Amino acid sequence: MAFFALVAVSTGASGCTIALKSDKFQCTTDLDCTSRGGAFRQTFCSKDSVCVDVTSTGCTSNEKCTAAKDGTPHICKQLGGPCVPVLSEECSTLIPKNAKMKDNAILFAFTGLKTGSEAEAHRISYNMVEMGLTEVNASIAGLPGGPNGTSRPIIGLECDETRNGTPDDERVKRSYDHIVKDLGIQAVITNSYSSTTVKVVDQYVKPYGIFLMPNLSLSPVISTLDDNGLVWRTSSPASAQGAAQAALVQLVENKLRTQATNPITGDIRVALVTSTAVVFSSIADVIQDKLRFNNGKSPSQNGSNFKRLSHTAYNDDPNVDLAPVASELVAFRPHIIIATDKGNDFWETNGKPKGIGPVVESRWDPAQSRPIYVIASPTFEKSGDYVRNTADAAKREDLRKRIVGVDQSFWNQNAFDNFTINYRGNYKTPEEDFVAKGLNNYVVEYDSIYATIYAMYAAAQKNPGQPITGKAIAEAIPRLMSGDQRLVGPTDITQVTQQLAIGNSVDLQGIFSKLDFDLTTGDSPTETSVVCLEPFGSTLEWKFSALKWDRNANGGNGGLVGDQTSCSIFK
């Protein structure tokens, strides 16, 4: 019978570690050690068949590090080095939440705005990523390249960039320091603001060579960044939405001039409201450049019939006073208000300050025709809530028909419908219903987790036994753009990985985007459609209409084409 003796046991804070001695071999497996309980619980069986405290010799594996730290996820970043904690104050959740830290696991990070005004949207983004990862893990054991032909499990790490409900540069820095410097993670999916993405590219992507997918950073600036080919999006820049909003104004003007009751015969007035945040001001610039009304006049030619109003974003200054903007709008009495703001800037009713839209509606002269709002996806959730919460049924119906917007839209209706059914089967609370929230474009996150994992898979196949670097992941993206057409989602996982495993390419199709990446900008073109707030059972939901932006219409200048009557405002 083997005799076990514990020596040099720490009795205080002296830092002594456990060493184990025996006149015979003590173990053949780690279980022989850990099953002894007590201090042996944090030991492993060494090559000398002796139970050794995992912390006394430096780390040997992720699983042993995690066991030595009472099950708290740790990795062995370098053999013989210290065990590195996976979780931190900012990065506190694994994806999926019940993930276990396995040896040879491959980590990716998912960052964003977990608290504050973006909390529900972030939760939906998280769900999209978690759903895709869970489907992949259920189908394949992981990426190729583990020892003796084994697979490498894929685990995500969620990081929060907010402090007290607002975006915080220091939290961003600490998140990425942990992701990149502490853990050596090479792939990041983020739903950060565009301004944050620009800083991350400069401070982390380029210096450390990480692969970044900022799918909801929609500023056109992202397309032009000097990023060494490491930044890719499963979405298009918001400039396409801006052009579509400008075209939508022309359709609304035509409605106002041809409506049966009180048709407008003179000039109309148009107001453009935007925050100073980079993504929204850049969209406003596109709108102002493309906008034509009153017999095709530009904003400058319309003189006093056009007004552009800018303000500090609530997310940049929670104490911003939006009342002066609302007052200017009421005094201007526009027929059409174009809004490129976030929802909490324009439609907030519960927080401080109150959004611009509710103030305008409350102060509007009842003797005057109320304005039509032409909005974009960032305001859908709050505007939808505002309309649904309007108690008076007649006012609610009137307001519903005075709000119309544009959004990036899915290209495959059947695939989107099937995905929505599967999503609602997994995430059932009203707060998580992305369709009801008007967050259809957040499906780009589902596309992105599949694109990222498949690119990682292709990189691992090309360089067996080598680290999967951000550069290798980015260079594998073109392998998802030719070959047999396959759809993201659980049905085609086996077929895609089989093709990638033998060095072939696949033509990957997303739910939201066709994933036809522009190899220069890293963007994936998406459809842009007119979206309307329509009855759905006992509630209202944002619905894509048949009106879509066609960049080739009007001699290549672009335009909205399709059935206008598919949207209530034009009926």
Coordinates of C-alpha atoms in Angstrom, one line a residue:
M1 CA 0.0 0.0 0.0
A2 CA 1.5 3.3 -1.0
F3 CA 2.1 5.7 1.8
F4 CA 1.4 9.4 1.3
A5 CA 2.9 12.1 3.4
L6 CA 2.4 15.9 3.1
V7 CA 5.5 18.0 3.8
A8 CA 6.1 21.7 3.7
V9 CA 2.4 22.6 4.1
S10 CA 1.7 26.3 4.3
T11 CA 0.3 27.3 7.7
G12 CA 0.0 30.9 7.0
A13 CA 0.9 33.5 4.4
S14 CA 4.5 32.3 3.9
G15 CA 3.9 31.0 0.4
C16 CA 5.1 27.5 1.1
T17 CA 3.7 24.9 -1.3
I18 CA 2.9 21.2 -0.9
A19 CA 5.4 18.6 -1.9
L20 CA 4.6 15.0 -1.7
K21 CA 7.0 12.2 -0.8
S22 CA 6.7 8.4 -0.8
D23 CA 9.0 5.4 -0.6
K24 CA 7.1 4.0 -3.6
F25 CA 5.2 5.4 -6.5
Q26 CA 2.2 7.3 -5.4
C27 CA 0.1 7.5 -8.5
T28 CA -0.5 6.6 -12.1
T29 CA -3.2 9.1 -12.9
D30 CA -4.2 12.5 -11.6
L31 CA -7.3 11.0 -10.1
D32 CA -5.1 8.9 -7.8
C33 CA -4.0 12.2 -6.3
T34 CA -7.1 14.3 -6.3
S35 CA -9.3 11.5 -4.9
R36 CA -7.3 11.7 -1.7
G37 CA -9.1 14.9 -1.0
G38 CA -7.9 17.8 1.2
A39 CA -4.7 19.3 0.1
F40 CA -4.3 16.6 -2.5
R41 CA -7.3 18.1 -4.4
Q42 CA -4.9 20.6 -6.0
T43 CA -2.3 18.1 -7.1
F44 CA -1.4 16.1 -10.2
C45 CA 0.5 13.0 -11.0
S46 CA 4.0 13.9 -12.2
K47 CA 6.1 11.8 -14.6
D48 CA 7.9 10.4 -11.5
S49 CA 4.5 9.0 -10.3
V50 CA 4.5 11.5 -7.4
C51 CA 1.6 13.7 -6.4
V52 CA 2.7 17.3 -6.8
D53 CA 1.0 20.6 -6.0
V54 CA 0.2 22.2 -9.3
T55 CA 1.5 25.6 -8.1
S56 CA 4.9 24.3 -7.0
T57 CA 6.2 23.6 -10.5
G58 CA 4.5 26.1 -12.6
C59 CA 1.4 25.3 -14.7
T60 CA 1.1 22.3 -17.0
S61 CA -2.5 22.5 -18.3
N62 CA -5.7 24.6 -18.2
E63 CA -7.6 21.9 -16.4
K64 CA -5.0 21.5 -13.7
C65 CA -4.8 25.3 -13.2
T66 CA -8.6 25.5 -12.9
A67 CA -8.7 22.6 -10.4
A68 CA -5.9 24.2 -8.4
K69 CA -8.0 27.4 -8.2
D70 CA -11.1 25.7 -6.8
G71 CA -12.7 25.4 -10.2
T72 CA -12.4 29.1 -11.1
P73 CA -11.4 29.2 -14.9
H74 CA -7.7 29.6 -15.4
I75 CA -5.4 28.9 -18.3
C76 CA -1.8 27.7 -18.6
K77 CA -0.7 30.3 -21.0
Q78 CA 2.9 29.1 -20.9
L79 CA 4.2 25.8 -19.6
G80 CA 6.0 26.3 -16.3
G81 CA 4.5 29.8 -15.9
P82 CA 1.8 31.0 -13.6
C83 CA -1.8 30.0 -13.9
V84 CA -3.7 33.0 -15.5
P85 CA -7.2 33.8 -14.4
V86 CA -9.7 33.9 -17.4
L87 CA -12.2 36.1 -15.6
S88 CA -11.7 39.6 -14.5
E89 CA -13.8 42.5 -13.2
E90 CA -14.6 43.6 -16.8
C91 CA -14.6 40.1 -18.3
S92 CA -16.8 38.1 -15.9
T93 CA -18.8 35.7 -18.0
L94 CA -17.9 32.7 -20.2
I95 CA -19.8 31.8 -23.3
P96 CA -21.8 29.6 -22.9
K97 CA -22.2 30.4 -19.3
N98 CA -21.7 26.8 -18.2
A99 CA -18.5 26.3 -20.2
K100 CA -15.7 24.4 -18.6
M101 CA -12.1 25.4 -19.1
K102 CA -10.6 22.5 -21.1
D103 CA -7.0 21.7 -22.1
N104 CA -6.1 23.1 -25.5
A105 CA -9.2 25.3 -25.5
I106 CA -9.3 28.2 -27.9
L107 CA -10.7 31.4 -26.5
F108 CA -12.3 34.3 -28.3
A109 CA -13.7 37.5 -26.7
F110 CA -17.1 39.2 -27.1
T111 CA -17.1 42.8 -25.9
G112 CA -19.8 45.5 -25.7
L113 CA -22.1 47.7 -23.6
K114 CA -23.5 45.3 -21.0
T115 CA -25.2 47.9 -18.8
G116 CA -27.1 51.2 -19.2
S117 CA -29.2 52.2 -22.2
E118 CA -27.7 49.5 -24.4
A119 CA -28.1 46.6 -22.0
E120 CA -31.1 44.9 -23.7
A121 CA -29.4 45.3 -27.1
H122 CA -26.2 43.8 -25.7
R123 CA -28.1 40.9 -24.2
I124 CA -29.6 40.2 -27.6
S125 CA -26.1 40.4 -29.2
Y126 CA -24.8 38.0 -26.5
N127 CA -27.7 35.6 -27.3
M128 CA -26.8 35.6 -31.0
V129 CA -23.2 34.7 -30.3
E130 CA -24.0 32.2 -27.6
M131 CA -26.6 30.5 -29.9
G132 CA -24.2 30.1 -32.7
L133 CA -21.3 28.8 -30.5
T134 CA -23.6 26.3 -28.8
E135 CA -24.8 25.0 -32.2
V136 CA -21.2 24.5 -33.3
N137 CA -20.1 22.9 -30.1
A138 CA -23.0 20.5 -30.3
S139 CA -22.0 19.5 -33.8
I140 CA -18.2 19.3 -33.7
A141 CA -15.8 18.9 -30.8
G142 CA -13.9 22.0 -31.7
L143 CA -11.1 23.1 -34.0
P144 CA -8.5 20.8 -35.4
G145 CA -4.9 20.9 -34.1
G146 CA -5.0 19.4 -30.7
P147 CA -2.4 16.8 -29.5
N148 CA -2.7 13.3 -31.1
G149 CA -5.4 14.5 -33.5
T150 CA -7.8 15.7 -30.8
S151 CA -10.0 18.8 -31.3
R152 CA -9.6 22.1 -29.5
P153 CA -12.8 23.3 -27.7
I154 CA -14.0 26.8 -28.4
I155 CA -15.0 29.0 -25.5
G156 CA -16.0 32.7 -25.5
L157 CA -15.3 35.4 -22.9
E158 CA -17.8 38.3 -22.5
C159 CA -16.4 41.7 -21.5
D160 CA -18.2 44.8 -20.4
E161 CA -17.1 48.2 -21.6
T162 CA -19.4 50.3 -19.4
R163 CA -19.1 51.8 -15.9
N164 CA -22.3 52.8 -14.1
G165 CA -24.3 52.3 -17.2
T166 CA -22.2 54.4 -19.6
P167 CA -19.3 53.6 -22.0
D168 CA -16.0 54.1 -20.2
D169 CA -12.6 54.3 -21.9
E170 CA -10.8 52.9 -18.9
R171 CA -13.0 49.9 -18.9
V172 CA -12.3 49.4 -22.6
K173 CA -8.6 49.6 -21.9
R174 CA -8.8 47.1 -19.0
S175 CA -11.0 44.7 -21.0
Y176 CA -8.6 44.6 -24.0
D177 CA -5.5 44.5 -21.7
H178 CA -6.9 41.4 -20.2
I179 CA -8.0 39.9 -23.5
V180 CA -4.8 40.6 -25.4
K181 CA -2.0 40.9 -22.9
D182 CA -3.1 38.6 -20.1
L183 CA -4.8 35.8 -22.1
G184 CA -3.4 36.2 -25.6
I185 CA -6.8 36.0 -27.3
Q186 CA -6.6 36.5 -31.0
A187 CA -10.2 37.0 -32.1
V188 CA -12.7 39.5 -30.8
I189 CA -16.3 40.1 -31.8
T190 CA -17.7 43.5 -30.5
N191 CA -20.8 45.6 -30.5
S192 CA -19.0 48.7 -29.4
Y193 CA -19.6 52.2 -30.7
S194 CA -17.6 53.2 -33.8
S195 CA -15.6 55.7 -31.8
T196 CA -14.4 52.9 -29.5
T197 CA -13.6 50.6 -32.4
V198 CA -11.4 53.3 -34.0
K199 CA -9.4 53.5 -30.7
V200 CA -9.2 49.7 -30.4
V201 CA -7.9 49.3 -33.9
D202 CA -5.1 51.8 -33.2
Q203 CA -4.2 50.6 -29.7
Y204 CA -4.7 46.8 -29.9
V205 CA -5.5 45.4 -33.4
K206 CA -2.5 46.8 -35.2
P207 CA 0.1 46.5 -32.4
Y208 CA -0.9 43.0 -31.4
G209 CA -2.3 41.6 -34.6
I210 CA -5.7 40.5 -33.3
F211 CA -8.7 39.8 -35.6
L212 CA -11.7 42.1 -34.9
M213 CA -15.3 41.9 -36.0
P214 CA -17.1 45.2 -35.0
N215 CA -20.4 44.4 -36.8
L216 CA -22.5 47.1 -35.1
S217 CA -19.9 49.8 -35.5
L218 CA -21.5 51.2 -38.6
S219 CA -19.5 54.4 -39.2
P220 CA -18.2 54.6 -42.8
V221 CA -14.8 55.5 -41.1
I222 CA -14.3 51.8 -40.2
S223 CA -14.1 50.9 -43.9
T224 CA -11.2 53.2 -44.4
L225 CA -9.1 52.4 -41.3
D226 CA -5.5 51.3 -41.8
D227 CA -6.0 48.0 -40.0
N228 CA -3.5 45.6 -41.7
G229 CA -6.5 43.6 -43.0
L230 CA -7.5 42.5 -39.6
V231 CA -10.9 44.2 -39.3
W232 CA -14.0 42.6 -40.9
R233 CA -17.7 43.3 -40.6
T234 CA -20.7 41.1 -41.4
S235 CA -22.5 44.4 -42.1
S236 CA -22.4 47.4 -44.3
P237 CA -21.5 51.0 -43.2
A238 CA -24.4 53.2 -42.3
S239 CA -23.8 55.4 -45.3
A240 CA -26.2 53.2 -47.3
Q241 CA -28.9 53.8 -44.7
G242 CA -28.3 57.5 -45.0
A243 CA -28.9 57.5 -48.8
A244 CA -32.0 55.4 -48.3
Q245 CA -33.3 57.8 -45.6
A246 CA -32.9 60.7 -48.0
A247 CA -34.8 58.8 -50.7
L248 CA -37.5 57.9 -48.2
V249 CA -38.0 61.7 -47.6
Q250 CA -39.0 62.1 -51.2
L251 CA -41.6 59.3 -50.9
V252 CA -43.0 60.9 -47.8
E253 CA -43.1 64.3 -49.5
N254 CA -45.1 62.8 -52.3
K255 CA -47.5 61.3 -49.9
L256 CA -48.0 64.7 -48.2
R257 CA -48.8 66.3 -51.5
T258 CA -51.2 63.6 -52.8
Q259 CA -53.0 62.6 -49.6
A260 CA -56.8 63.0 -49.7
T261 CA -57.0 65.2 -46.6
N262 CA -55.2 68.5 -46.4
P263 CA -52.7 67.9 -49.2
I264 CA -49.7 70.2 -49.2
T265 CA -49.4 72.5 -52.2
G266 CA -46.6 74.9 -51.1
D267 CA -43.1 74.3 -49.9
I268 CA -42.5 71.7 -47.1
R269 CA -40.0 72.1 -44.3
V270 CA -37.5 69.4 -43.3
A271 CA -35.5 69.1 -40.2
L272 CA -32.4 66.8 -39.7
V273 CA -31.6 66.0 -36.1
T274 CA -28.3 64.2 -35.2
S275 CA -26.0 63.8 -32.3
T276 CA -22.3 64.7 -32.6
A277 CA -21.2 61.1 -32.2
V278 CA -19.1 60.1 -35.2
V279 CA -21.4 57.4 -36.7
F280 CA -24.5 59.6 -36.5
S281 CA -23.0 62.8 -37.7
S282 CA -21.5 60.9 -40.7
I283 CA -24.9 59.4 -41.6
A284 CA -26.4 62.9 -41.3
D285 CA -23.7 64.2 -43.7
V286 CA -24.7 61.5 -46.3
I287 CA -28.4 62.4 -45.8
Q288 CA -27.8 66.1 -46.3
D289 CA -25.7 65.5 -49.4
K290 CA -28.3 63.2 -51.0
L291 CA -31.5 65.0 -49.8
R292 CA -33.8 66.6 -52.3
F293 CA -37.2 68.1 -51.7
N294 CA -39.5 71.0 -53.0
N295 CA -39.0 70.2 -56.7
G296 CA -35.6 68.5 -56.3
K297 CA -33.8 71.3 -54.4
S298 CA -30.9 70.5 -52.2
P299 CA -30.9 71.6 -48.5
S300 CA -28.8 74.7 -49.3
Q301 CA -31.2 75.6 -52.2
N302 CA -34.1 75.2 -49.8
G303 CA -32.8 77.9 -47.5
S304 CA -35.0 78.5 -44.5
N305 CA -37.1 75.4 -45.3
F306 CA -34.3 73.2 -44.1
K307 CA -32.8 73.1 -40.6
R308 CA -30.0 70.8 -39.2
L309 CA -29.8 70.5 -35.5
S310 CA -26.9 68.8 -33.6
H311 CA -26.5 68.0 -30.0
T312 CA -24.3 66.1 -27.6
A313 CA -25.3 62.4 -27.3
Y314 CA -26.8 61.2 -24.1
N315 CA -24.2 58.4 -24.0
D316 CA -21.4 61.0 -24.1
D317 CA -23.0 63.2 -21.5
P318 CA -25.9 61.8 -19.3
N319 CA -26.7 65.3 -18.2
V320 CA -27.1 66.8 -21.7
D321 CA -30.1 69.1 -22.0
L322 CA -32.1 68.1 -25.1
A323 CA -35.0 70.6 -24.5
P324 CA -33.5 73.4 -26.6
V325 CA -33.4 71.0 -29.6
A326 CA -37.0 70.1 -29.1
S327 CA -38.0 73.8 -28.7
E328 CA -36.3 74.7 -32.0
L329 CA -38.1 71.9 -33.7
V330 CA -41.5 73.0 -32.4
A331 CA -40.8 76.6 -33.5
F332 CA -39.6 75.4 -36.9
R333 CA -42.8 73.3 -37.5
P334 CA -41.2 70.9 -39.9
H335 CA -43.4 68.6 -42.0
I336 CA -40.7 65.9 -41.9
I337 CA -38.2 65.2 -39.1
I338 CA -35.2 63.0 -40.0
A339 CA -33.5 61.5 -37.0
T340 CA -30.2 59.8 -37.0
D341 CA -29.9 59.7 -33.2
K342 CA -29.8 56.8 -30.7
G343 CA -33.2 55.9 -29.3
N344 CA -32.5 57.3 -25.8
D345 CA -31.7 60.7 -27.4
F346 CA -34.8 60.9 -29.4
W347 CA -37.6 58.7 -27.9
E348 CA -36.7 58.2 -24.2
T349 CA -39.7 58.8 -21.9
N350 CA -38.6 57.3 -18.6
G351 CA -35.0 58.6 -18.1
K352 CA -33.4 61.9 -17.8
P353 CA -33.3 63.8 -20.0
K354 CA -36.6 63.1 -21.8
G355 CA -36.1 62.4 -25.5
I356 CA -36.6 64.9 -28.2
G357 CA -39.6 63.2 -29.9
P358 CA -41.9 63.0 -26.8
V359 CA -41.2 66.7 -26.0
V360 CA -42.0 67.7 -29.6
E361 CA -45.3 65.7 -29.5
S362 CA -46.3 67.2 -26.2
R363 CA -45.7 70.8 -27.3
W364 CA -47.0 70.6 -30.8
D365 CA -49.7 73.0 -31.7
P366 CA -52.9 70.8 -32.1
A367 CA -54.1 73.1 -34.8
Q368 CA -51.1 72.2 -37.0
S369 CA -50.5 68.9 -38.9
R370 CA -48.1 66.8 -36.9
P371 CA -44.7 65.8 -38.4
I372 CA -43.7 62.6 -40.0
Y373 CA -40.6 61.0 -38.5
V374 CA -38.0 59.3 -40.9
I375 CA -35.7 57.3 -38.6
A376 CA -33.1 54.6 -38.7
S377 CA -32.5 51.4 -36.8
P378 CA -30.8 52.9 -33.6
T379 CA -34.2 54.6 -32.7
F380 CA -36.5 51.6 -33.5
E381 CA -36.6 50.1 -30.0
K382 CA -37.4 53.3 -28.1
S383 CA -39.8 54.7 -30.7
G384 CA -41.6 51.4 -30.8
D385 CA -41.9 51.4 -27.0
Y386 CA -43.1 55.0 -27.1
V387 CA -45.9 54.2 -29.5
R388 CA -47.0 51.0 -27.7
N389 CA -47.1 52.9 -24.5
T390 CA -49.3 55.7 -25.8
A391 CA -52.6 55.1 -23.9
D392 CA -55.1 56.7 -26.3
A393 CA -55.8 54.3 -29.1
A394 CA -56.5 57.0 -31.7
K395 CA -53.3 58.9 -30.9
R396 CA -51.4 55.6 -30.9
E397 CA -52.6 54.7 -34.4
D398 CA -51.9 58.2 -35.7
L399 CA -48.4 58.2 -34.3
R400 CA -47.7 54.7 -35.6
K401 CA -48.4 55.9 -39.1
R402 CA -46.2 58.9 -38.8
I403 CA -43.0 57.0 -38.0
V404 CA -41.2 55.2 -40.8
G405 CA -37.5 54.2 -41.1
V406 CA -34.8 52.3 -42.9
D407 CA -32.7 49.5 -41.7
Q408 CA -30.2 46.9 -43.0
S409 CA -32.3 43.9 -43.9
F410 CA -31.9 40.2 -44.3
W411 CA -31.5 38.9 -47.8
N412 CA -33.1 35.4 -47.3
Q413 CA -36.7 35.6 -45.9
N414 CA -37.0 31.9 -45.4
A415 CA -33.7 31.6 -43.6
F416 CA -34.6 34.6 -41.4
D417 CA -38.0 33.2 -40.5
N418 CA -36.5 29.8 -39.5
F419 CA -33.8 31.5 -37.5
T420 CA -36.4 33.6 -35.7
I421 CA -38.3 30.5 -34.7
N422 CA -35.2 28.8 -33.4
Y423 CA -34.1 31.9 -31.5
R424 CA -37.4 32.4 -29.8
G425 CA -37.3 28.8 -28.8
N426 CA -34.1 29.4 -26.9
Y427 CA -34.7 33.0 -25.6
K428 CA -38.3 33.5 -24.6
T429 CA -38.5 36.7 -22.5
P430 CA -40.0 39.9 -24.1
E431 CA -36.7 41.7 -23.4
E432 CA -34.8 39.2 -25.6
D433 CA -37.2 39.3 -28.6
F434 CA -35.1 41.1 -31.2
V435 CA -38.0 41.3 -33.7
A436 CA -40.3 43.1 -31.2
K437 CA -37.4 45.4 -30.2
G438 CA -36.8 46.4 -33.9
L439 CA -33.3 44.9 -33.7
N440 CA -33.4 42.7 -36.7
N441 CA -30.0 43.9 -37.8
Y442 CA -28.5 42.3 -34.7
V443 CA -28.6 39.0 -36.5
V444 CA -25.3 40.1 -38.0
E445 CA -23.8 38.9 -34.7
Y446 CA -25.1 35.4 -35.4
D447 CA -23.5 35.5 -38.9
S448 CA -20.3 36.8 -37.3
I449 CA -19.8 34.0 -34.8
Y450 CA -20.1 31.4 -37.6
A451 CA -17.8 33.4 -39.9
T452 CA -15.2 33.8 -37.1
I453 CA -15.3 30.1 -36.1
Y454 CA -15.1 28.8 -39.7
A455 CA -12.1 31.2 -40.4
M456 CA -10.4 29.9 -37.2
Y457 CA -11.1 26.4 -38.4
A458 CA -9.6 27.1 -41.8
A459 CA -6.6 28.7 -40.2
A460 CA -6.1 25.7 -37.9
Q461 CA -6.3 23.3 -40.9
K462 CA -3.8 25.3 -42.9
N463 CA -1.2 25.5 -40.0
P464 CA -1.6 22.3 -38.0
G465 CA -0.1 22.4 -34.6
Q466 CA 0.7 26.2 -34.9
P467 CA -0.9 29.0 -32.9
I468 CA -4.1 30.4 -34.4
T469 CA -3.2 34.1 -34.9
G470 CA -5.4 37.0 -35.8
K471 CA -3.5 37.3 -39.0
A472 CA -4.1 33.7 -39.9
I473 CA -7.8 34.1 -39.1
A474 CA -8.1 37.2 -41.3
E475 CA -6.2 35.5 -44.2
A476 CA -8.7 32.6 -44.0
I477 CA -11.8 34.8 -44.7
P478 CA -11.5 34.4 -48.5
R479 CA -11.9 30.7 -48.0
L480 CA -15.5 31.4 -47.0
M481 CA -16.3 33.1 -50.3
S482 CA -16.2 30.4 -53.0
G483 CA -17.2 26.8 -53.5
D484 CA -20.4 25.1 -52.5
Q485 CA -23.0 27.4 -51.0
R486 CA -23.6 26.7 -47.4
L487 CA -25.8 28.6 -44.8
V488 CA -24.7 29.6 -41.3
G489 CA -26.6 27.6 -38.7
P490 CA -26.6 24.0 -37.4
T491 CA -27.7 22.3 -40.6
D492 CA -24.5 22.8 -42.6
I493 CA -21.9 22.7 -39.9
T494 CA -20.7 19.2 -40.8
Q495 CA -20.5 19.9 -44.5
V496 CA -18.6 23.2 -44.0
T497 CA -16.0 21.8 -41.7
Q498 CA -15.5 18.7 -43.8
Q499 CA -14.7 20.9 -46.8
L500 CA -12.4 23.2 -44.8
A501 CA -10.7 20.2 -43.2
I502 CA -9.5 19.0 -46.7
G503 CA -8.3 22.4 -47.7
N504 CA -11.4 23.4 -49.8
S505 CA -13.3 26.6 -49.7
V506 CA -17.1 27.2 -49.2
D507 CA -19.4 30.0 -50.2
L508 CA -20.8 30.8 -46.8
Q509 CA -24.2 32.6 -46.7
G510 CA -25.3 34.4 -43.7
I511 CA -28.9 34.9 -42.4
F512 CA -28.6 38.7 -42.6
S513 CA -25.8 39.2 -45.1
K514 CA -24.6 37.1 -48.0
L515 CA -21.1 37.4 -46.4
D516 CA -19.7 38.5 -49.8
F517 CA -16.8 40.4 -48.1
D518 CA -15.1 43.3 -49.8
L519 CA -11.5 42.3 -49.5
T520 CA -10.4 45.9 -49.5
T521 CA -12.8 47.4 -46.8
G522 CA -13.7 44.2 -44.9
D523 CA -17.4 45.0 -45.2
S524 CA -20.1 42.6 -46.2
P525 CA -22.8 44.3 -48.2
T526 CA -26.3 44.1 -46.8
E527 CA -29.8 44.9 -48.1
T528 CA -31.4 48.2 -46.9
S529 CA -35.2 48.3 -46.6
V530 CA -38.0 50.6 -45.5
V531 CA -39.3 49.4 -42.1
C532 CA -42.7 50.2 -40.7
L533 CA -44.4 49.7 -37.3
E534 CA -47.3 47.3 -38.0
P535 CA -49.9 45.5 -36.0
F536 CA -48.8 42.0 -34.9
G537 CA -51.5 40.2 -32.8
S538 CA -52.2 42.4 -29.8
T539 CA -49.0 44.5 -30.2
L540 CA -47.0 46.4 -32.7
E541 CA -43.8 45.2 -34.3
W542 CA -41.3 46.6 -36.8
K543 CA -41.7 44.9 -40.1
F544 CA -39.6 45.1 -43.3
S545 CA -41.6 46.3 -46.2
A546 CA -41.2 45.5 -49.9
L547 CA -39.4 48.8 -50.4
K548 CA -35.7 48.2 -50.8
W549 CA -32.7 50.3 -51.6
D550 CA -31.3 49.6 -55.0
R551 CA -27.9 51.1 -55.5
N552 CA -28.2 50.6 -59.3
A553 CA -31.6 52.5 -59.7
N554 CA -31.9 55.9 -61.2
G555 CA -28.9 55.6 -63.5
G556 CA -26.6 54.3 -60.7
N557 CA -27.5 57.0 -58.2
G558 CA -29.6 54.6 -56.2
G559 CA -33.2 54.7 -55.1
L560 CA -36.0 52.9 -53.3
V561 CA -37.9 50.3 -55.4
G562 CA -40.8 48.0 -54.6
D563 CA -44.4 48.1 -53.4
Q564 CA -45.0 51.3 -51.3
T565 CA -48.3 50.0 -50.1
S566 CA -46.5 47.3 -48.1
C567 CA -46.0 50.0 -45.5
S568 CA -49.0 51.5 -43.7
I569 CA -47.9 55.1 -44.0
F570 CA -48.3 54.9 -47.8
K571 CA -51.7 53.2 -47.9

